[in-house]
Structure formats: C-alpha cells, structure tokens
PDB file of C-alpha atoms in Angstrom:
ATOM      1  CA  MET A  20       0.000   0.000   0.000  1.00 94.00           C
ATOM      2  CA  TYR A  21       1.129   3.550  -0.685  1.00 96.00           C
ATOM      3  CA  PHE A  22      -0.517   6.941  -0.270  1.00 97.00           C
ATOM      4  CA  THR A  23      -0.614   9.285  -3.263  1.00 97.00           C
ATOM      5  CA  MET A  24      -0.694  12.973  -2.434  1.00 97.00           C
ATOM      6  CA  GLY A  25      -2.754  15.081  -4.809  1.00 96.00           C
ATOM      7  CA  LEU A  26      -5.162  12.184  -5.285  1.00 97.00           C
ATOM      8  CA  ASN A  27      -5.287  11.881  -1.485  1.00 96.00           C
ATOM      9  CA  LYS A  28      -5.909   8.166  -1.527  1.00 96.00           C
ATOM     10  CA  TRP A  29      -4.255   4.862  -0.725  1.00 97.00           C
ATOM     11  CA  GLN A  30      -3.252   2.636  -3.623  1.00 97.00           C
ATOM     12  CA  SER A  31      -1.932  -0.912  -3.787  1.00 95.00           C
ATOM     13  CA  SER A  32       0.827  -2.529  -5.807  1.00 95.00           C
ATOM     14  CA  ASP A  33       2.808  -5.757  -5.578  1.00 95.00           C
ATOM     15  CA  THR A  34       5.973  -3.876  -6.526  1.00 96.00           C
ATOM     16  CA  TRP A  35       7.732  -0.592  -5.816  1.00 96.00           C
ATOM     17  CA  PRO A  36       7.740   1.402  -7.910  1.00 96.00           C
ATOM     18  CA  PRO A  37       4.242   0.389  -9.045  1.00 96.00           C
ATOM     19  CA  LYS A  38       3.688  -1.617 -12.203  1.00 92.00           C
ATOM     20  CA  GLY A  39       3.654   0.560 -15.303  1.00 90.00           C
ATOM     21  CA  ALA A  40       6.091   3.062 -13.801  1.00 96.00           C
ATOM     22  CA  THR A  41       8.809   4.358 -16.107  1.00 97.00           C
ATOM     23  CA  PRO A  42      11.669   6.821 -15.546  1.00 97.00           C
ATOM     24  CA  THR A  43      11.422  10.285 -17.090  1.00 97.00           C
ATOM     25  CA  THR A  44      14.426  12.613 -17.065  1.00 98.00           C
ATOM     26  CA  TYR A  45      14.374  16.401 -16.908  1.00 98.00           C
ATOM     27  CA  PHE A  46      17.553  18.380 -17.530  1.00 98.00           C
ATOM     28  CA  LEU A  47      18.550  21.582 -15.770  1.00 98.00           C
ATOM     29  CA  SER A  48      18.788  24.615 -18.030  1.00 98.00           C
ATOM     30  CA  SER A  49      19.228  28.377 -17.710  1.00 98.00           C
ATOM     31  CA  ALA A  50      21.004  31.364 -19.199  1.00 97.00           C
ATOM     32  CA  GLY A  51      23.163  31.465 -16.084  1.00 97.00           C
ATOM     33  CA  ASN A  52      20.706  33.216 -13.775  1.00 98.00           C
ATOM     34  CA  ALA A  53      18.706  30.522 -11.978  1.00 98.00           C
ATOM     35  CA  ASN A  54      19.087  32.232  -8.602  1.00 98.00           C
ATOM     36  CA  THR A  55      15.757  32.810  -6.803  1.00 98.00           C
ATOM     37  CA  LEU A  56      12.192  32.245  -7.937  1.00 97.00           C
ATOM     38  CA  ASP A  57      12.577  35.196 -10.319  1.00 97.00           C
ATOM     39  CA  GLY A  58      15.525  33.626 -12.151  1.00 98.00           C
ATOM     40  CA  ASP A  59      15.546  31.826 -15.500  1.00 98.00           C
ATOM     41  CA  GLY A  60      16.084  28.242 -14.346  1.00 98.00           C
ATOM     42  CA  ALA A  61      14.077  25.585 -16.202  1.00 98.00           C
ATOM     43  CA  LEU A  62      13.610  21.817 -16.340  1.00 98.00           C
ATOM     44  CA  VAL A  63      13.588  20.619 -19.956  1.00 98.00           C
ATOM     45  CA  LEU A  64      13.431  17.257 -21.727  1.00 96.00           C
ATOM     46  CA  ALA A  65      16.756  17.591 -23.591  1.00 94.00           C
ATOM     47  CA  ALA A  66      20.122  18.675 -22.232  1.00 94.00           C
ATOM     48  CA  PRO A  67      21.107  22.183 -23.386  1.00 93.00           C
ATOM     49  CA  ALA A  68      23.936  22.237 -25.919  1.00 93.00           C
ATOM     50  CA  ALA A  69      26.000  24.972 -24.258  1.00 92.00           C
ATOM     51  CA  ASP A  70      26.957  25.365 -20.616  1.00 92.00           C
ATOM     52  CA  HIS A  71      25.612  28.509 -18.944  1.00 96.00           C
ATOM     53  CA  PRO A  72      26.467  27.608 -15.353  1.00 98.00           C
ATOM     54  CA  ASP A  73      24.623  28.945 -12.330  1.00 98.00           C
ATOM     55  CA  ALA A  74      26.755  30.256  -9.462  1.00 98.00           C
ATOM     56  CA  PHE A  75      25.853  30.983  -5.862  1.00 98.00           C
ATOM     57  CA  THR A  76      27.640  31.747  -2.617  1.00 98.00           C
ATOM     58  CA  TYR A  77      27.307  29.413   0.347  1.00 98.00           C
ATOM     59  CA  ASP A  78      28.188  31.039   3.661  1.00 98.00           C
ATOM     60  CA  PRO A  79      27.984  28.559   6.567  1.00 97.00           C
ATOM     61  CA  GLU A  80      27.359  31.508   8.900  1.00 96.00           C
ATOM     62  CA  HIS A  81      24.099  32.154   7.002  1.00 97.00           C
ATOM     63  CA  PRO A  82      22.804  28.731   5.921  1.00 97.00           C
ATOM     64  CA  VAL A  83      19.506  28.067   4.193  1.00 97.00           C
ATOM     65  CA  THR A  84      17.097  27.288   7.016  1.00 94.00           C
ATOM     66  CA  SER A  85      15.031  24.110   7.008  1.00 94.00           C
ATOM     67  CA  TYR A  86      11.381  24.764   6.200  1.00 93.00           C
ATOM     68  CA  GLY A  87       9.077  21.771   6.518  1.00 90.00           C
ATOM     69  CA  GLY A  88       9.974  18.354   5.196  1.00 87.00           C
ATOM     70  CA  ASN A  89      10.310  14.878   6.623  1.00 80.00           C
ATOM     71  CA  VAL A  90      12.117  15.674   9.854  1.00 75.00           C
ATOM     72  CA  CYS A  91      13.385  13.590  12.730  1.00 69.00           C
ATOM     73  CA  CYS A  92      15.371  14.123  15.890  1.00 66.00           C
ATOM     74  CA  THR A  93      15.626  17.925  15.819  1.00 64.00           C
ATOM     75  CA  GLY A  94      13.363  18.588  18.795  1.00 65.00           C
ATOM     76  CA  ASN A  95      11.299  21.720  18.225  1.00 65.00           C
ATOM     77  CA  ALA A  96      13.812  23.246  15.802  1.00 68.00           C
ATOM     78  CA  ILE A  97      11.785  22.320  12.693  1.00 76.00           C
ATOM     79  CA  THR A  98       8.085  21.875  12.019  1.00 81.00           C
ATOM     80  CA  GLY A  99       7.671  19.005   9.579  1.00 83.00           C
ATOM     81  CA  GLY A 100       5.249  18.895   6.676  1.00 89.00           C
ATOM     82  CA  ALA A 101       4.525  20.612   3.371  1.00 93.00           C
ATOM     83  CA  PHE A 102       4.794  24.406   3.232  1.00 94.00           C
ATOM     84  CA  ASP A 103       4.746  26.986   0.450  1.00 97.00           C
ATOM     85  CA  GLN A 104       8.451  27.392  -0.353  1.00 98.00           C
ATOM     86  CA  ARG A 105       8.265  30.716  -2.197  1.00 97.00           C
ATOM     87  CA  LYS A 106       9.617  32.731   0.719  1.00 96.00           C
ATOM     88  CA  MET A 107      12.698  30.496   0.737  1.00 97.00           C
ATOM     89  CA  GLU A 108      13.099  30.905  -3.018  1.00 98.00           C
ATOM     90  CA  ALA A 109      13.733  34.628  -2.559  1.00 98.00           C
ATOM     91  CA  ARG A 110      17.250  33.758  -1.351  1.00 98.00           C
ATOM     92  CA  PRO A 111      20.040  34.252  -3.932  1.00 98.00           C
ATOM     93  CA  ASP A 112      21.827  31.142  -2.628  1.00 98.00           C
ATOM     94  CA  ILE A 113      18.964  28.931  -3.849  1.00 98.00           C
ATOM     95  CA  LEU A 114      18.841  27.950  -7.530  1.00 98.00           C
ATOM     96  CA  VAL A 115      15.323  27.298  -8.838  1.00 98.00           C
ATOM     97  CA  TYR A 116      14.487  25.143 -11.883  1.00 98.00           C
ATOM     98  CA  THR A 117      10.856  24.669 -12.994  1.00 98.00           C
ATOM     99  CA  SER A 118       9.240  22.583 -15.737  1.00 98.00           C
ATOM    100  CA  GLU A 119       6.485  23.589 -18.115  1.00 98.00           C
ATOM    101  CA  PRO A 120       2.976  22.800 -16.805  1.00 98.00           C
ATOM    102  CA  PHE A 121       1.821  19.198 -17.120  1.00 98.00           C
ATOM    103  CA  ALA A 122      -0.720  18.994 -19.949  1.00 98.00           C
ATOM    104  CA  THR A 123      -2.543  16.114 -18.263  1.00 98.00           C
ATOM    105  CA  GLY A 124      -2.633  14.750 -14.738  1.00 97.00           C
ATOM    106  CA  THR A 125       0.560  12.807 -13.999  1.00 98.00           C
ATOM    107  CA  GLU A 126       1.267  10.410 -11.147  1.00 98.00           C
ATOM    108  CA  VAL A 127       4.868  10.326  -9.933  1.00 98.00           C
ATOM    109  CA  SER A 128       5.375   7.328  -7.643  1.00 98.00           C
ATOM    110  CA  GLY A 129       8.789   5.864  -6.937  1.00 97.00           C
ATOM    111  CA  PRO A 130      12.416   6.963  -6.726  1.00 97.00           C
ATOM    112  CA  ILE A 131      13.637  10.409  -7.760  1.00 97.00           C
ATOM    113  CA  VAL A 132      17.334  10.567  -8.641  1.00 97.00           C
ATOM    114  CA  PRO A 133      19.185  13.913  -8.960  1.00 98.00           C
ATOM    115  CA  THR A 134      22.551  13.953 -10.750  1.00 98.00           C
ATOM    116  CA  LEU A 135      24.466  17.232 -10.765  1.00 98.00           C
ATOM    117  CA  TYR A 136      27.756  18.525 -12.149  1.00 98.00           C
ATOM    118  CA  VAL A 137      29.372  20.757  -9.549  1.00 98.00           C
ATOM    119  CA  SER A 138      32.459  22.920  -9.176  1.00 98.00           C
ATOM    120  CA  SER A 139      33.646  24.981  -6.214  1.00 98.00           C
ATOM    121  CA  ASP A 140      36.577  27.006  -4.942  1.00 98.00           C
ATOM    122  CA  ALA A 141      36.320  25.103  -1.642  1.00 97.00           C
ATOM    123  CA  LYS A 142      37.999  21.800  -0.818  1.00 97.00           C
ATOM    124  CA  ASP A 143      34.665  20.399   0.325  1.00 98.00           C
ATOM    125  CA  THR A 144      31.054  21.575   0.340  1.00 98.00           C
ATOM    126  CA  ASP A 145      27.505  20.184   0.324  1.00 98.00           C
ATOM    127  CA  VAL A 146      24.866  19.973  -2.403  1.00 98.00           C
ATOM    128  CA  THR A 147      21.161  19.953  -1.537  1.00 98.00           C
ATOM    129  CA  VAL A 148      18.096  19.239  -3.673  1.00 98.00           C
ATOM    130  CA  LYS A 149      14.444  19.834  -2.818  1.00 98.00           C
ATOM    131  CA  VAL A 150      11.602  18.509  -5.028  1.00 98.00           C
ATOM    132  CA  ILE A 151       8.467  20.656  -5.245  1.00 98.00           C
ATOM    133  CA  ASP A 152       4.926  20.577  -6.678  1.00 98.00           C
ATOM    134  CA  VAL A 153       4.040  24.014  -8.088  1.00 98.00           C
ATOM    135  CA  TYR A 154       0.334  24.863  -8.275  1.00 98.00           C
ATOM    136  CA  PRO A 155      -1.155  26.976 -11.094  1.00 98.00           C
ATOM    137  CA  ASP A 156      -1.488  29.937  -8.698  1.00 98.00           C
ATOM    138  CA  GLY A 157       2.231  29.767  -7.863  1.00 98.00           C
ATOM    139  CA  ARG A 158       2.105  27.980  -4.514  1.00 98.00           C
ATOM    140  CA  ALA A 159       5.069  25.627  -4.227  1.00 98.00           C
ATOM    141  CA  TYR A 160       4.850  22.685  -1.819  1.00 98.00           C
ATOM    142  CA  ASN A 161       7.841  20.545  -0.891  1.00 97.00           C
ATOM    143  CA  LEU A 162       7.662  16.788  -1.546  1.00 97.00           C
ATOM    144  CA  ASP A 163      11.103  15.489  -0.544  1.00 96.00           C
ATOM    145  CA  GLU A 164      14.708  16.609  -0.153  1.00 96.00           C
ATOM    146  CA  SER A 165      18.236  15.225  -0.066  1.00 96.00           C
ATOM    147  CA  ILE A 166      21.840  16.261   0.573  1.00 97.00           C
ATOM    148  CA  GLN A 167      25.301  15.062  -0.411  1.00 97.00           C
ATOM    149  CA  ARG A 168      28.618  16.010   1.164  1.00 97.00           C
ATOM    150  CA  MET A 169      31.044  16.218  -1.733  1.00 98.00           C
ATOM    151  CA  ARG A 170      33.928  14.510   0.070  1.00 97.00           C
ATOM    152  CA  TYR A 171      31.755  11.362   0.217  1.00 97.00           C
ATOM    153  CA  ARG A 172      30.471  11.505  -3.366  1.00 96.00           C
ATOM    154  CA  ASP A 173      32.325   8.300  -4.334  1.00 95.00           C
ATOM    155  CA  GLY A 174      30.795   6.386  -1.415  1.00 94.00           C
ATOM    156  CA  TYR A 175      31.116   6.360   2.341  1.00 93.00           C
ATOM    157  CA  ASP A 176      33.397   3.319   2.174  1.00 95.00           C
ATOM    158  CA  LYS A 177      35.781   4.985  -0.306  1.00 95.00           C
ATOM    159  CA  PRO A 178      38.705   7.372   0.273  1.00 96.00           C
ATOM    160  CA  LEU A 179      37.685  10.990   0.834  1.00 96.00           C
ATOM    161  CA  ALA A 180      37.326  12.802  -2.507  1.00 96.00           C
ATOM    162  CA  TRP A 181      38.418  16.429  -2.178  1.00 97.00           C
ATOM    163  CA  MET A 182      37.552  19.080  -4.752  1.00 97.00           C
ATOM    164  CA  GLU A 183      39.992  21.235  -6.711  1.00 97.00           C
ATOM    165  CA  PRO A 184      39.159  24.728  -8.021  1.00 95.00           C
ATOM    166  CA  GLY A 185      38.324  24.763 -11.724  1.00 89.00           C
ATOM    167  CA  LYS A 186      37.363  21.090 -11.919  1.00 98.00           C
ATOM    168  CA  VAL A 187      33.799  19.853 -12.470  1.00 98.00           C
ATOM    169  CA  TYR A 188      32.577  16.839 -10.511  1.00 98.00           C
ATOM    170  CA  LYS A 189      29.606  14.558 -11.103  1.00 98.00           C
ATOM    171  CA  VAL A 190      27.554  13.756  -8.016  1.00 97.00           C
ATOM    172  CA  THR A 191      24.445  11.591  -7.725  1.00 96.00           C
ATOM    173  CA  LEU A 192      22.495  12.329  -4.577  1.00 94.00           C
ATOM    174  CA  GLN A 193      20.889   9.640  -2.469  1.00 83.00           C
ATOM    175  CA  PRO A 194      17.566   8.761  -4.140  1.00 80.00           C
ATOM    176  CA  LEU A 195      14.485  10.557  -2.912  1.00 93.00           C
ATOM    177  CA  THR A 196      11.051   8.970  -3.109  1.00 95.00           C
ATOM    178  CA  THR A 197       7.472  10.174  -3.302  1.00 96.00           C
ATOM    179  CA  SER A 198       3.992   9.400  -4.527  1.00 97.00           C
ATOM    180  CA  ASN A 199       2.371  12.574  -5.805  1.00 98.00           C
ATOM    181  CA  TYR A 200      -0.249  13.354  -8.424  1.00 98.00           C
ATOM    182  CA  PHE A 201       0.568  16.468 -10.444  1.00 98.00           C
ATOM    183  CA  ALA A 202      -2.792  17.688 -11.721  1.00 98.00           C
ATOM    184  CA  ALA A 203      -2.972  19.297 -15.158  1.00 98.00           C
ATOM    185  CA  GLY A 204      -1.443  22.767 -14.946  1.00 98.00           C
ATOM    186  CA  HIS A 205       0.902  21.861 -12.086  1.00 98.00           C
ATOM    187  CA  ARG A 206       4.671  21.994 -12.589  1.00 98.00           C
ATOM    188  CA  LEU A 207       7.688  20.121 -11.267  1.00 98.00           C
ATOM    189  CA  ARG A 208      10.367  22.209  -9.562  1.00 98.00           C
ATOM    190  CA  ILE A 209      13.675  21.572  -7.852  1.00 98.00           C
ATOM    191  CA  GLU A 210      15.719  23.835  -5.631  1.00 98.00           C
ATOM    192  CA  VAL A 211      19.502  23.406  -5.497  1.00 98.00           C
ATOM    193  CA  SER A 212      21.666  24.871  -2.753  1.00 98.00           C
ATOM    194  CA  SER A 213      24.366  23.856  -0.252  1.00 98.00           C
ATOM    195  CA  SER A 214      22.607  23.855   3.117  1.00 98.00           C
ATOM    196  CA  ASN A 215      19.378  22.818   4.820  1.00 95.00           C
ATOM    197  CA  PHE A 216      19.978  23.613   8.481  1.00 93.00           C
ATOM    198  CA  PRO A 217      19.265  22.383  11.121  1.00 91.00           C
ATOM    199  CA  ARG A 218      17.779  19.281   9.487  1.00 90.00           C
ATOM    200  CA  PHE A 219      21.247  18.575   8.087  1.00 91.00           C
ATOM    201  CA  ASP A 220      24.518  19.615   9.695  1.00 93.00           C
ATOM    202  CA  ARG A 221      26.247  22.584   8.053  1.00 94.00           C
ATOM    203  CA  ASN A 222      29.409  21.954   6.073  1.00 97.00           C
ATOM    204  CA  LEU A 223      32.016  24.538   7.093  1.00 97.00           C
ATOM    205  CA  ASN A 224      33.742  24.027   3.704  1.00 97.00           C
ATOM    206  CA  THR A 225      37.194  23.623   5.266  1.00 95.00           C
ATOM    207  CA  GLY A 226      37.694  19.910   4.699  1.00 94.00           C
ATOM    208  CA  GLY A 227      37.932  19.478   8.462  1.00 93.00           C
ATOM    209  CA  ARG A 228      35.734  17.531  10.851  1.00 90.00           C
ATOM    210  CA  ASN A 229      33.262  20.428  11.309  1.00 89.00           C
ATOM    211  CA  TYR A 230      32.131  19.406  14.790  1.00 88.00           C
ATOM    212  CA  ASP A 231      35.353  20.593  16.461  1.00 90.00           C
ATOM    213  CA  GLU A 232      35.954  23.690  14.296  1.00 89.00           C
ATOM    214  CA  ALA A 233      35.135  27.239  15.335  1.00 87.00           C
ATOM    215  CA  ALA A 234      34.847  28.933  11.935  1.00 90.00           C
ATOM    216  CA  GLY A 235      34.045  28.093   8.347  1.00 94.00           C
ATOM    217  CA  ILE A 236      34.910  29.595   4.985  1.00 96.00           C
ATOM    218  CA  ILE A 237      32.638  30.901   2.237  1.00 98.00           C
ATOM    219  CA  ALA A 238      32.304  28.621  -0.803  1.00 98.00           C
ATOM    220  CA  HIS A 239      31.531  29.869  -4.299  1.00 98.00           C
ATOM    221  CA  ASN A 240      29.665  26.950  -5.850  1.00 98.00           C
ATOM    222  CA  VAL A 241      28.604  26.387  -9.449  1.00 98.00           C
ATOM    223  CA  ILE A 242      26.065  24.033 -11.063  1.00 98.00           C
ATOM    224  CA  HIS A 243      26.895  23.172 -14.687  1.00 98.00           C
ATOM    225  CA  HIS A 244      24.315  21.989 -17.231  1.00 98.00           C
ATOM    226  CA  SER A 245      24.977  21.144 -20.879  1.00 97.00           C
ATOM    227  CA  ALA A 246      25.472  18.199 -23.223  1.00 96.00           C
ATOM    228  CA  GLN A 247      28.905  17.762 -21.621  1.00 97.00           C
ATOM    229  CA  TYR A 248      27.566  18.259 -18.089  1.00 97.00           C
ATOM    230  CA  PRO A 249      23.967  16.948 -18.204  1.00 98.00           C
ATOM    231  CA  SER A 250      22.707  17.879 -14.741  1.00 98.00           C
ATOM    232  CA  GLN A 251      19.343  16.191 -14.402  1.00 98.00           C
ATOM    233  CA  ILE A 252      16.609  14.792 -12.229  1.00 98.00           C
ATOM    234  CA  THR A 253      14.921  11.487 -13.065  1.00 98.00           C
ATOM    235  CA  ILE A 254      11.395  10.943 -11.758  1.00 97.00           C
ATOM    236  CA  THR A 255       9.240   7.808 -11.889  1.00 97.00           C
ATOM    237  CA  VAL A 256       5.996   8.301 -13.823  1.00 98.00           C
ATOM    238  CA  VAL A 257       3.097   5.844 -13.572  1.00 96.00           C
ATOM    239  CA  ARG A 258       1.457   5.506 -16.986  1.00 88.00           C
TER     240      ARG A 258
END
C-alpha cells in the first residue's frame, strides 16, 4: 500500500515502484541566472547544448534554514510537513528550476534521482536538492529533499574525494522517493543549494571535521548543465 498525495488516496501494488512506472528525465537549463524564484532556471526534456552555469555563494554563517519536510530528531527546531516554499526561493543562494505545466494529470510514484555537475573554490562543500509541486497559482509545496557532502560523493566506504578549483565533478544524490499526483497545470520544480539547516549539519567548507571547528569559509559553488555536463533529475511516472 502507498498513499498518493494530490489524489489523497491509498493505492496498492505488488511492486515498488508500481507496475507501469517508467523513468522520465528532466535536464537543468538556464542562461546562467537561476538564482531565486525570479531567475531563468528551467527543467527541460533535452540537455542544453551549451553550458551557462549557475553560481551561488554558500556562507555557513548564514545557511539556508530548514522549512518543513520529513524531519526527525531535531526537537522543536523544525516543524515538519509541506509548506509553500516561495519565501525560501527569494534567497540568492537557492537555484530554482521549474518545468512547463503538465498537460494532463501525472502520477509520480517511486524513486527520484538527482545527478548534478558541480564545481567549487572550496575543498569540500555540500549539495542539496528539494523537489516541489508548483500549483497553477504559484504555490510551491515541498515533496522530498536530499543532501550530499562532496567529500563522500564516491561512497562512504571509499577514500575521501576532495575538490579542486576549476574542476567539475559529477555527483548523484541519495535517491528521494514520493507518490504525488501532479494535476494538469501543475509543474515540477527543484531547488539546489548547499545547506538545509538544522535538518542537516552545516558543512564549514574547510575539509575538516566540522564538529570541532570554530569557523568556516565561504564557498563559491557552481552548477553546470549542458550536453557535456547533463545535470538532471529522473522521476518515476506511472502511466
């Protein structure tokens, strides 16, 4: 059994994802100005030919604050659930990518896999992704979210993988999952940033252990998207 938001009903399937589910990939695209809700970030069905990367500054002294979501073990620091994310999307350290409206109602049930191409002037930093259902009137409700510390991008059982300035690194975040019905006129959106605090611990960007450090450094992070660097998010659509 699984509960599908949007339809607001329980459904049954012998498998997960449900039978008839197929992956659909959206590629990140922009003219290099995807910062904030008012930027030009888009989700498209073919990777853009040229790379117009989106840059933002991550300051661990001013992290993106957690707003809703599936939370655990933070006491009263976060209220869990779905909230309109537009006030968060006013921040310039959040990149926003939105699809065209769905022409017909579309059920998305199963894993969601973000793959990003990232560069930074820091030795280590984090990458966050939040998946959102955008209503025709602009309301934007969070569905799920994930994070990846870049030093562990090759696996937690592998040697630490530090970053070098000027190099672009591929990172696949831990799969998210949802069951949500996007009614006709709704749109898929993702936010990309480098913090989601206090749900996830801040990365101080130093390459140190974080928990015993007193100060961090500012990271200038870049998301690349092109045929060479096909940053993307793959959702599971039930036909």
